[in-house]
Coordinates of C-alpha atoms in Angstrom, one line a residue:
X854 CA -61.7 -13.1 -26.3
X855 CA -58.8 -10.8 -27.1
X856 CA -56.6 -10.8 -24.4
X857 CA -54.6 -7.9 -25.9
X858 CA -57.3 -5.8 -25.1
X859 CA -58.6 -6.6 -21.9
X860 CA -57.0 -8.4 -19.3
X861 CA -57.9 -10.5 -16.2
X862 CA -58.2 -7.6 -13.9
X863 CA -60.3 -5.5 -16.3
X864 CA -62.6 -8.7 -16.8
X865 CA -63.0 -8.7 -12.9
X866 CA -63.6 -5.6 -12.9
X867 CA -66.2 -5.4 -15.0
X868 CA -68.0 -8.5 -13.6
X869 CA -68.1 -7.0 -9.8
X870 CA -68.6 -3.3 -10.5
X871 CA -69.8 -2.1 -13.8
X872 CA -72.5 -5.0 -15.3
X873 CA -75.4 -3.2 -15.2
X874 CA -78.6 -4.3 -13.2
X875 CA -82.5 -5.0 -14.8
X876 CA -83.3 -1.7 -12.9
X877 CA -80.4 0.1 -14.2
X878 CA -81.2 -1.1 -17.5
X879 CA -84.5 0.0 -17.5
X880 CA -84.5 3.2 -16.3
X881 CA -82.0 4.6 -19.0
X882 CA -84.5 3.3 -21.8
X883 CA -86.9 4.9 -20.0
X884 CA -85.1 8.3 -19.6
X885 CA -84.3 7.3 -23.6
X886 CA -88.0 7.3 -24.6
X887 CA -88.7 9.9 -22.6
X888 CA -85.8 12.7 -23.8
X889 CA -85.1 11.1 -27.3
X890 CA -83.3 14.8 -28.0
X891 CA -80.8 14.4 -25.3
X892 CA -78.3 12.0 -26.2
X893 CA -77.0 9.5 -23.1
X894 CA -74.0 10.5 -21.3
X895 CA -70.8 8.2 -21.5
X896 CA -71.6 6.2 -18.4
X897 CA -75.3 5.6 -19.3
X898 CA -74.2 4.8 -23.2
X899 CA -71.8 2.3 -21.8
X900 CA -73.9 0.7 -19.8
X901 CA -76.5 0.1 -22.0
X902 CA -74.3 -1.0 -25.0
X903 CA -73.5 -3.8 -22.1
X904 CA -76.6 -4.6 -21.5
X905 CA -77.6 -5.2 -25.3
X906 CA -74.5 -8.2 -25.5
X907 CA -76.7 -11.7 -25.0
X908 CA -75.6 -13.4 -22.5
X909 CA -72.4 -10.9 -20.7
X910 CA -71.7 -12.5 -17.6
X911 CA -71.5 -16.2 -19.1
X912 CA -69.1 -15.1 -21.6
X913 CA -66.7 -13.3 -18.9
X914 CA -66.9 -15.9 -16.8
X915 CA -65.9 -18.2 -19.6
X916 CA -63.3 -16.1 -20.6
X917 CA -61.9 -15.8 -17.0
X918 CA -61.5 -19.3 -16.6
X919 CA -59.3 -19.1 -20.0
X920 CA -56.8 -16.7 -18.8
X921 CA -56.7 -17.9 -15.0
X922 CA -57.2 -21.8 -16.0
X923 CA -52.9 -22.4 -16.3
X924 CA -52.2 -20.6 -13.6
X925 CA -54.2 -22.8 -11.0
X926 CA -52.9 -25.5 -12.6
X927 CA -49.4 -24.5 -12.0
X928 CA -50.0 -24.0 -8.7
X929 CA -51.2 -27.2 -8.0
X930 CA -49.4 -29.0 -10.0
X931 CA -46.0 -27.8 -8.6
X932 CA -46.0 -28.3 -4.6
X933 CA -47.4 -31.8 -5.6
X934 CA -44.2 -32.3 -7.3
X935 CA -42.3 -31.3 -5.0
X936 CA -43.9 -33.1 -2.4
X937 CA -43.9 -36.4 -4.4
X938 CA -40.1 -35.9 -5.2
X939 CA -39.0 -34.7 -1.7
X940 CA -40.6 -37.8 -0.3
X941 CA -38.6 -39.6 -2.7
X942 CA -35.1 -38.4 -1.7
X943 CA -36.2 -38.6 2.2
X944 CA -36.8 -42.4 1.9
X945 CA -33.3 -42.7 0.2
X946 CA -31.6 -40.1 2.6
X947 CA -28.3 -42.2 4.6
X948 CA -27.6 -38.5 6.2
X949 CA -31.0 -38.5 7.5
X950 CA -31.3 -41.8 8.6
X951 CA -28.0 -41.5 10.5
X952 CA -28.9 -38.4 11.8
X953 CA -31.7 -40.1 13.0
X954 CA -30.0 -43.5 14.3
X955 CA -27.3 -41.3 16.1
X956 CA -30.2 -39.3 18.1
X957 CA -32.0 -42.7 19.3
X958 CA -28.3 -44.2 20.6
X959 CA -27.7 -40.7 22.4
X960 CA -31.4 -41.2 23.9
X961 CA -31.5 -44.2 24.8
X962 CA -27.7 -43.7 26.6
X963 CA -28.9 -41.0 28.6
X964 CA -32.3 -42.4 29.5
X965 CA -30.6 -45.7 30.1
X966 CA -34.0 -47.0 27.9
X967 CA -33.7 -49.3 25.3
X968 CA -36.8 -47.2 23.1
X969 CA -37.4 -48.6 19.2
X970 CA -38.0 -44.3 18.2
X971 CA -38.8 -41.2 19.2
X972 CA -42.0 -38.4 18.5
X973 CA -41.1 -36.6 15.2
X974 CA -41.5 -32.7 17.4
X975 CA -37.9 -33.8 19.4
X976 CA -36.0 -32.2 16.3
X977 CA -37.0 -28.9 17.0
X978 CA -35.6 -29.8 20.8
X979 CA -32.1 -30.9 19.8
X980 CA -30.5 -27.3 19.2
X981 CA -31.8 -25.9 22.8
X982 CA -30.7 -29.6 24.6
X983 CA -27.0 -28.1 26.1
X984 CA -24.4 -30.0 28.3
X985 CA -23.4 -28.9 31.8
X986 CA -19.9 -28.6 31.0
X987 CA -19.2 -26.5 28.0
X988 CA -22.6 -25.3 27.0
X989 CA -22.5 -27.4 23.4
X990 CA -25.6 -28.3 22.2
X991 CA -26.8 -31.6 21.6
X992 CA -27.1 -30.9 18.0
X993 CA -23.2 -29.9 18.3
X994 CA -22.2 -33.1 20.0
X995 CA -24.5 -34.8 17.0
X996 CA -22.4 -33.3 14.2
X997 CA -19.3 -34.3 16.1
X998 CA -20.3 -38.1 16.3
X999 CA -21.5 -38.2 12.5
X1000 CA -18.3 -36.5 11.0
X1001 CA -16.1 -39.1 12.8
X1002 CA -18.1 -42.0 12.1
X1003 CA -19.7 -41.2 8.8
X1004 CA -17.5 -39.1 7.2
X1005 CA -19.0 -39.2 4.0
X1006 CA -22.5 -37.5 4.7
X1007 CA -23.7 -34.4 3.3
X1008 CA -25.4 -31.0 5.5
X1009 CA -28.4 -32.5 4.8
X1010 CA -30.2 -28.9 3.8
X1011 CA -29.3 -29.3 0.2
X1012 CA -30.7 -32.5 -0.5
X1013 CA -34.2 -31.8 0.8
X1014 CA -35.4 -28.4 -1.8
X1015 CA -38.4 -29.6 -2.8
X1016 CA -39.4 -30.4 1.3
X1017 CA -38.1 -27.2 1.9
X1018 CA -40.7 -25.1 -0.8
X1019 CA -43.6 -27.5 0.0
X1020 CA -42.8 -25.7 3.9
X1021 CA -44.2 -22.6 2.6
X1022 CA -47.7 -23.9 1.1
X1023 CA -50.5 -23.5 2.0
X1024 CA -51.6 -26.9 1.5
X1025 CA -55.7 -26.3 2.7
X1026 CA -55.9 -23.5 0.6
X1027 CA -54.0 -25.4 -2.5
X1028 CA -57.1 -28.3 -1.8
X1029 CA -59.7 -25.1 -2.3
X1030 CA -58.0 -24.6 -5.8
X1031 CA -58.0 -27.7 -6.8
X1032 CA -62.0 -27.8 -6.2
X1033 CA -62.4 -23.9 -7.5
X1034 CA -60.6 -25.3 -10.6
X1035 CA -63.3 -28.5 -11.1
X1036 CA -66.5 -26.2 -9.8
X1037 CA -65.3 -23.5 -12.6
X1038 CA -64.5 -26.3 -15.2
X1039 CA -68.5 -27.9 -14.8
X1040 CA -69.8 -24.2 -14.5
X1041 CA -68.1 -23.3 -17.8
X1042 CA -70.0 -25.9 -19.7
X1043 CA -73.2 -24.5 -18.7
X1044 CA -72.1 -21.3 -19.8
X1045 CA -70.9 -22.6 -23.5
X1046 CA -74.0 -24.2 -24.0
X1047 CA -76.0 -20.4 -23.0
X1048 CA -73.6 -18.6 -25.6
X1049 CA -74.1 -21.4 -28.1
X1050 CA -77.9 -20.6 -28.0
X1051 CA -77.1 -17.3 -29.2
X1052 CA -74.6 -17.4 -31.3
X1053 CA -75.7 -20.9 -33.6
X1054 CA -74.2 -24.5 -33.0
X1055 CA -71.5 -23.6 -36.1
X1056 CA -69.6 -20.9 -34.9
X1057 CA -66.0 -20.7 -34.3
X1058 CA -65.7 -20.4 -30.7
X1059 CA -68.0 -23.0 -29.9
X1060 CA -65.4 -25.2 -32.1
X1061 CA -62.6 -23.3 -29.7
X1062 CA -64.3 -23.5 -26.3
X1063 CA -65.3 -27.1 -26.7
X1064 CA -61.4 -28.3 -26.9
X1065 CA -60.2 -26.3 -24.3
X1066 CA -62.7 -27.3 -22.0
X1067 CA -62.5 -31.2 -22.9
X1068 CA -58.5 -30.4 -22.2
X1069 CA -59.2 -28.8 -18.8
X1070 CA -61.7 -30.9 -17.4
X1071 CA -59.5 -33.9 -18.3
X1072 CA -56.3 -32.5 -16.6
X1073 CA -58.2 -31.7 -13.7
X1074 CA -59.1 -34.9 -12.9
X1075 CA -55.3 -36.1 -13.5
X1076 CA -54.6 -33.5 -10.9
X1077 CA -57.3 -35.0 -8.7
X1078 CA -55.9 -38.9 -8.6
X1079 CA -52.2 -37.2 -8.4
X1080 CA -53.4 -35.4 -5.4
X1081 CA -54.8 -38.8 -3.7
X1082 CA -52.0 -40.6 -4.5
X1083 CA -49.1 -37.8 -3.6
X1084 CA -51.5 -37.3 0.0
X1085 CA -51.7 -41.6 0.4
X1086 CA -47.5 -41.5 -0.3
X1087 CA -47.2 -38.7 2.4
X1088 CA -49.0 -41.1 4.9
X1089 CA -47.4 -44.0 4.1
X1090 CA -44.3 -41.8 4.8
X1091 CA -45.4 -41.0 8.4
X1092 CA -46.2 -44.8 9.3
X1093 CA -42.5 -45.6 8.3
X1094 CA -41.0 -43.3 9.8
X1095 CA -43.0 -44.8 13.1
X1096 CA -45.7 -42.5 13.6
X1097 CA -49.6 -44.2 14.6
X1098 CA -52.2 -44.5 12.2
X1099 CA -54.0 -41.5 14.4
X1100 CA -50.7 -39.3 14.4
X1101 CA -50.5 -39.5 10.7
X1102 CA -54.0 -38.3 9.6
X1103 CA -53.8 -35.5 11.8
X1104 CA -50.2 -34.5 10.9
X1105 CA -50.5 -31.5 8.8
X1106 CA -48.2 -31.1 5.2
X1107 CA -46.9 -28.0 6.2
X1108 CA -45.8 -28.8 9.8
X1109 CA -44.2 -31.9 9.1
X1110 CA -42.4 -30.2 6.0
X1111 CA -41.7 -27.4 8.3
X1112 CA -39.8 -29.8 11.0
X1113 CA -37.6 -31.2 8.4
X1114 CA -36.6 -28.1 6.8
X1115 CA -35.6 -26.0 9.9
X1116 CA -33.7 -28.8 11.5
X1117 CA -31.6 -29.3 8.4
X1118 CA -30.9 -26.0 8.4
X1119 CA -30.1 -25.7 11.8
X1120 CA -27.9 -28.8 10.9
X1121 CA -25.9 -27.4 8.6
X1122 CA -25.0 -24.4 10.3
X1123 CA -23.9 -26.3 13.2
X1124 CA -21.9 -28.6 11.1
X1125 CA -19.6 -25.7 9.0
X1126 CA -19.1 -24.3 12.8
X1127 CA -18.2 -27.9 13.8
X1128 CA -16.0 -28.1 10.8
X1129 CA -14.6 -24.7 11.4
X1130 CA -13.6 -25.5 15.0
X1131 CA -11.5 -29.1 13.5
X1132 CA -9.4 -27.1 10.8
X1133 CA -8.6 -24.1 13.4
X1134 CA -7.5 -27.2 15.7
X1135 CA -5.3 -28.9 13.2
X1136 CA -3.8 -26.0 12.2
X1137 CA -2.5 -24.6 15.8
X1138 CA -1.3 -28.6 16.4
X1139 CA 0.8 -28.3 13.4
X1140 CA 2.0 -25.2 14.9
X1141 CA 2.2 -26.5 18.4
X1142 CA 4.3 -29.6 16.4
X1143 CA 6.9 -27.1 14.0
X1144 CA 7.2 -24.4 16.8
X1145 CA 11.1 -23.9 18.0
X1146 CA 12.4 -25.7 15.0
X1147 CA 14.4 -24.3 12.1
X1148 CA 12.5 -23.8 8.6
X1149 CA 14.8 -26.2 7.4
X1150 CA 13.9 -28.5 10.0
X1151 CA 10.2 -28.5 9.0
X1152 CA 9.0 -31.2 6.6
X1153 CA 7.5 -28.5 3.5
X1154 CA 11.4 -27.0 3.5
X1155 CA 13.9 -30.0 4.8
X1156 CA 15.9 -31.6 1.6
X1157 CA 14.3 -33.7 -0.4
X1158 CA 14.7 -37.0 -2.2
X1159 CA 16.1 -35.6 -4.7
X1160 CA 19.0 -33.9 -3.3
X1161 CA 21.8 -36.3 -5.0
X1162 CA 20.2 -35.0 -8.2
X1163 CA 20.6 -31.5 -6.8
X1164 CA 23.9 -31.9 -6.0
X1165 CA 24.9 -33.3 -8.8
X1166 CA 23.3 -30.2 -11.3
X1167 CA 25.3 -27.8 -9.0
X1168 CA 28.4 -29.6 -9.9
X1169 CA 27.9 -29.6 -13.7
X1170 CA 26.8 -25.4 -13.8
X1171 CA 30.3 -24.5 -11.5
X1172 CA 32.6 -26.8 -14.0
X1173 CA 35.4 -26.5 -11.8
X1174 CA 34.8 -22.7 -11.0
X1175 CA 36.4 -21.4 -7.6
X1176 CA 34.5 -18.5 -6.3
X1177 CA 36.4 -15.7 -4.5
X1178 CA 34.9 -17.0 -1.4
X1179 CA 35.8 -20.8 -1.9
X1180 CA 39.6 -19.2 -2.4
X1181 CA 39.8 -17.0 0.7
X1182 CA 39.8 -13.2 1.0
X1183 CA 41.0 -11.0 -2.5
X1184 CA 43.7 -10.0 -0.4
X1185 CA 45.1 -13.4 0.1
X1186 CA 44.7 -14.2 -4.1
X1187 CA 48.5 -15.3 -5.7
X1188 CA 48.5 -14.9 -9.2
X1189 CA 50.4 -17.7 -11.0
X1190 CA 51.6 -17.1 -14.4
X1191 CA 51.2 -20.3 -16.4
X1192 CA 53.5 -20.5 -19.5
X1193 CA 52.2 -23.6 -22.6
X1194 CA 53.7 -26.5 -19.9
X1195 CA 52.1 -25.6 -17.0
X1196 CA 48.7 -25.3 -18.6
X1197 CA 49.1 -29.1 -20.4
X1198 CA 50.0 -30.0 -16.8
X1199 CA 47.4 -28.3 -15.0
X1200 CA 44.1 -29.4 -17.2
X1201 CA 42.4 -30.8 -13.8
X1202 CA 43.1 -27.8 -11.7
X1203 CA 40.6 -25.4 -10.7
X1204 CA 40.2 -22.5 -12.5
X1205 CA 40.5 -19.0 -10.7
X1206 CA 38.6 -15.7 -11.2
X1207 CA 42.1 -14.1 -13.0
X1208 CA 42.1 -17.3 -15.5
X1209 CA 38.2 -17.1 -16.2
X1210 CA 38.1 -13.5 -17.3
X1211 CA 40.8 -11.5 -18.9
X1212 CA 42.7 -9.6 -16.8
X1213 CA 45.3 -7.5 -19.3
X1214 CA 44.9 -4.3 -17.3
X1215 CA 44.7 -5.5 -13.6
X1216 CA 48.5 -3.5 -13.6
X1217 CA 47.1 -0.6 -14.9
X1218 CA 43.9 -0.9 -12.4
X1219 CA 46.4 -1.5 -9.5
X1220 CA 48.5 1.0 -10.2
X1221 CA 45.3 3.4 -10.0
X1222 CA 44.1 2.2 -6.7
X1223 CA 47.8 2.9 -4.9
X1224 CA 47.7 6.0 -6.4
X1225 CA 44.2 7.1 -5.2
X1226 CA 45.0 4.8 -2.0
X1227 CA 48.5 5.0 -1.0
X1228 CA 51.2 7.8 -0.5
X1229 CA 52.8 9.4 -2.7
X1230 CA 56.6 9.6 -4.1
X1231 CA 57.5 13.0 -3.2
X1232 CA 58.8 14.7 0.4
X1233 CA 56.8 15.4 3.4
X1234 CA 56.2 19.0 3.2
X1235 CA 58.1 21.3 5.6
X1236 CA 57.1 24.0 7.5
X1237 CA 58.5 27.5 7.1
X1238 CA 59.9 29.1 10.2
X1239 CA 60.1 32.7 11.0
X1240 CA 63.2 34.5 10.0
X1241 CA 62.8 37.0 13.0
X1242 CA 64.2 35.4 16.0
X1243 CA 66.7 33.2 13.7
X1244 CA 70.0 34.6 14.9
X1245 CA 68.9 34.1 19.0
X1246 CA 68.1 30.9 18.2
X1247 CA 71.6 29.9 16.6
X1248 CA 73.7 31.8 19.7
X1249 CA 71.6 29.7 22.2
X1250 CA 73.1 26.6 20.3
X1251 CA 76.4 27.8 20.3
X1252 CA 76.1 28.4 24.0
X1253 CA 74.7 25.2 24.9
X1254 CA 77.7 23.4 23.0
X1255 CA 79.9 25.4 24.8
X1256 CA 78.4 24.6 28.4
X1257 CA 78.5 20.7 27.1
X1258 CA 81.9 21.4 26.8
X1259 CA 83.1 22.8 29.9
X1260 CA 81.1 19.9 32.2
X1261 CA 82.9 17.3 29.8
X1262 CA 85.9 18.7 31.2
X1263 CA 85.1 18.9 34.5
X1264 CA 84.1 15.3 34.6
X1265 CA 87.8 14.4 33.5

């Protein structure tokens, strides 16, 4: 049994397709005895080298059950897990059980009934249930009602994983493994004692085979009585959550799983809209509230406690500093020369730009910025006039005094 060699698929293989039968068997001895010259082919060699191992098929089956023995287990063992732990955390759900009170208060109020429950199939109902007015669904105006009144609840969908796995089992055909995995345990024990009439009682296998089937055959019955009591937990699940005795044996694993699963899901996806909606709301009320106001006005940016401390820090870091705009324009700035008793009288005064820094060469600086600004020392510059017509113009002046003359004469 070396499972480096073969496999479980090559095993399988051989046990459906390529043992040999009795008629098989004896027709190549008889082609054997018949040819003894011709040596078999590779098929018929093969073939009757199978046939000459005592007792093949109850050593392959044996050997199958080996490899494929903890792999059924696993299979059953897990949704049974699952299954006993997912009706664990449903008992002890409060966002299922609100979920659940919630629904029978919105019945009830719109039935105008007073009814103790309601049939396990109406949460596949809630998310198609809409009002007249804005089209929300029932399971809408649910997640409204439990984040205002329980605001501490979870979405419900992560708290039930193992329900949500056990959804997708098949649990009829996990029941047909469970028996497979007893019917190939007891058949394995017939098949041990076949090989050990072969092979001796003191072999090593035997020794091997004879723990691992004690092992198996004890586990599977563990599986067994965790199967009953996982299935009895299930229905005493159903009865409290107000099912009848009938409803309960007929109500399938898978379905019920099923139900749970898909309305949590359905749950949470309406609640993260539902949430969704709330912060978009707050958020354009703030807006509504801050809108038309000053930043300063709003409460993130208006002064804070703090702002004697504040004003008190900006006092120490100006020192008695007078900034250019504090004094007025630069063009307004008097310079005041202080000689040694002005400045012992003057301590507390404030200090000016011209006092702070050194200012040796303002003369020099001024004295550049009228020359590149202002006008300059020497004489407007005159325009030449045409030597041509200068001796007409100096007889028309002498003319003109002349005329002067004569009507100041006439006037006398």
């Amino acid at each position: 049994m070396d499972n480096s060699i073969m496999n479980k698929e090559s095993i399988e293989k051989i046990l459906n397709k390529l043992l040999p039968t009795e008629e098989e068997k004896q027709l190549i001895l008889d082609a054997q005895i018949a040819n003894p010259d011709i040596p078999l082919g590779t098929a018929e060699q093969f073939l009757l080298t199978l046939s000459s191992i005592n007792e093949l098929y109850a050593r392959l089956r044996l050997w199958l059950f080996k490899l494929e023995y903890e792999q059924l287990e696993q299979e059953v063992s897990e949704p049974l897990m699952d299954l006993k732990k997912g009706i664990e955390e449903l008992c002890v759900n409060k966002t299922f059980k609100y979920i659940l009170s919630v629904l029978l208060g919105i019945g009830n109020f719109l039935n105008g009934s007073q009814a103790r429950g309601f049939s396990l199939d109406f949460l596949t109902k809630v998310p198609e249930v809409k009002d007249t007015a804005h089209k929300h669904s029932l399971l809408h105006h649910l997640c409204v009602m439990i984040l205002e009144q329980f605001p501490g609840t979870s979405d419900l969908y992560s708290e039930i994983g193992p329900l949500t796995r056990c959804s997708r089992v098949d649990w009829d055909e996990l029941e047909k493994k469970l028996l497979k995995m007893e019917r190939d345990c007891k058949a394995s024990w017939d098949y041990l004692r076949a090989i050990v009439k072969h092979d001796g009682a003191s072999s090593e296998f035997k020794g091997k085979m004879l723990v691992f089937l004690a092992d198996a055959a004890e586990r599977i019955m563990i599986l067994q009585i965790i199967y009953k009591r996982v299935l009895n937990r299930y229905h005493k699940l159903l009865l409290f959550m107000g099912l009848p005795v009938y409803a309960a044996r007929e109500q399938k694993i898978n379905a019920f799983c099923k139900i749970i699963s898909e309305f949590a899901l359905e749950y949470r996806t309406t609640r993260d809209k539902v949430i969704q909606q709330q912060l978009k709301k707050a958020n354009q009320r703030e807006r509504n509230r801050t809108r038309g106001k000053m930043i300063n006005e709003t409460e993130n940016f208006s002064k804070s406690k703090d702002a004697k401390t504040d004003d008190a820090l900006h006092a120490v870091l100006k020192n008695g500093y007078a900034s250019c705009d504090e004094r007025g324009l630069p063009g307004q700035r008097i310079r005041r020369k202080h000689d040694a008793k002005s400045l012992g009288a003057s301590k507390g005064s404030i200090t000016t730009d011209s006092e702070m820094y050194d200012t040796g060469d303002d003369e020099l600086l001024e004295a550049c910025v009228r020359t590149a600004t202002g006008q300059t020392g020497r004489a407007p510059r005159e325009r030449r006039r045409s030597r041509s017509n200068r001796k007409s113009w100096d007889v028309l002046h002498e003319n003109l005094d002349e005329l002067r003359n004569v009507l100041v004469q006439k006037e006398r």
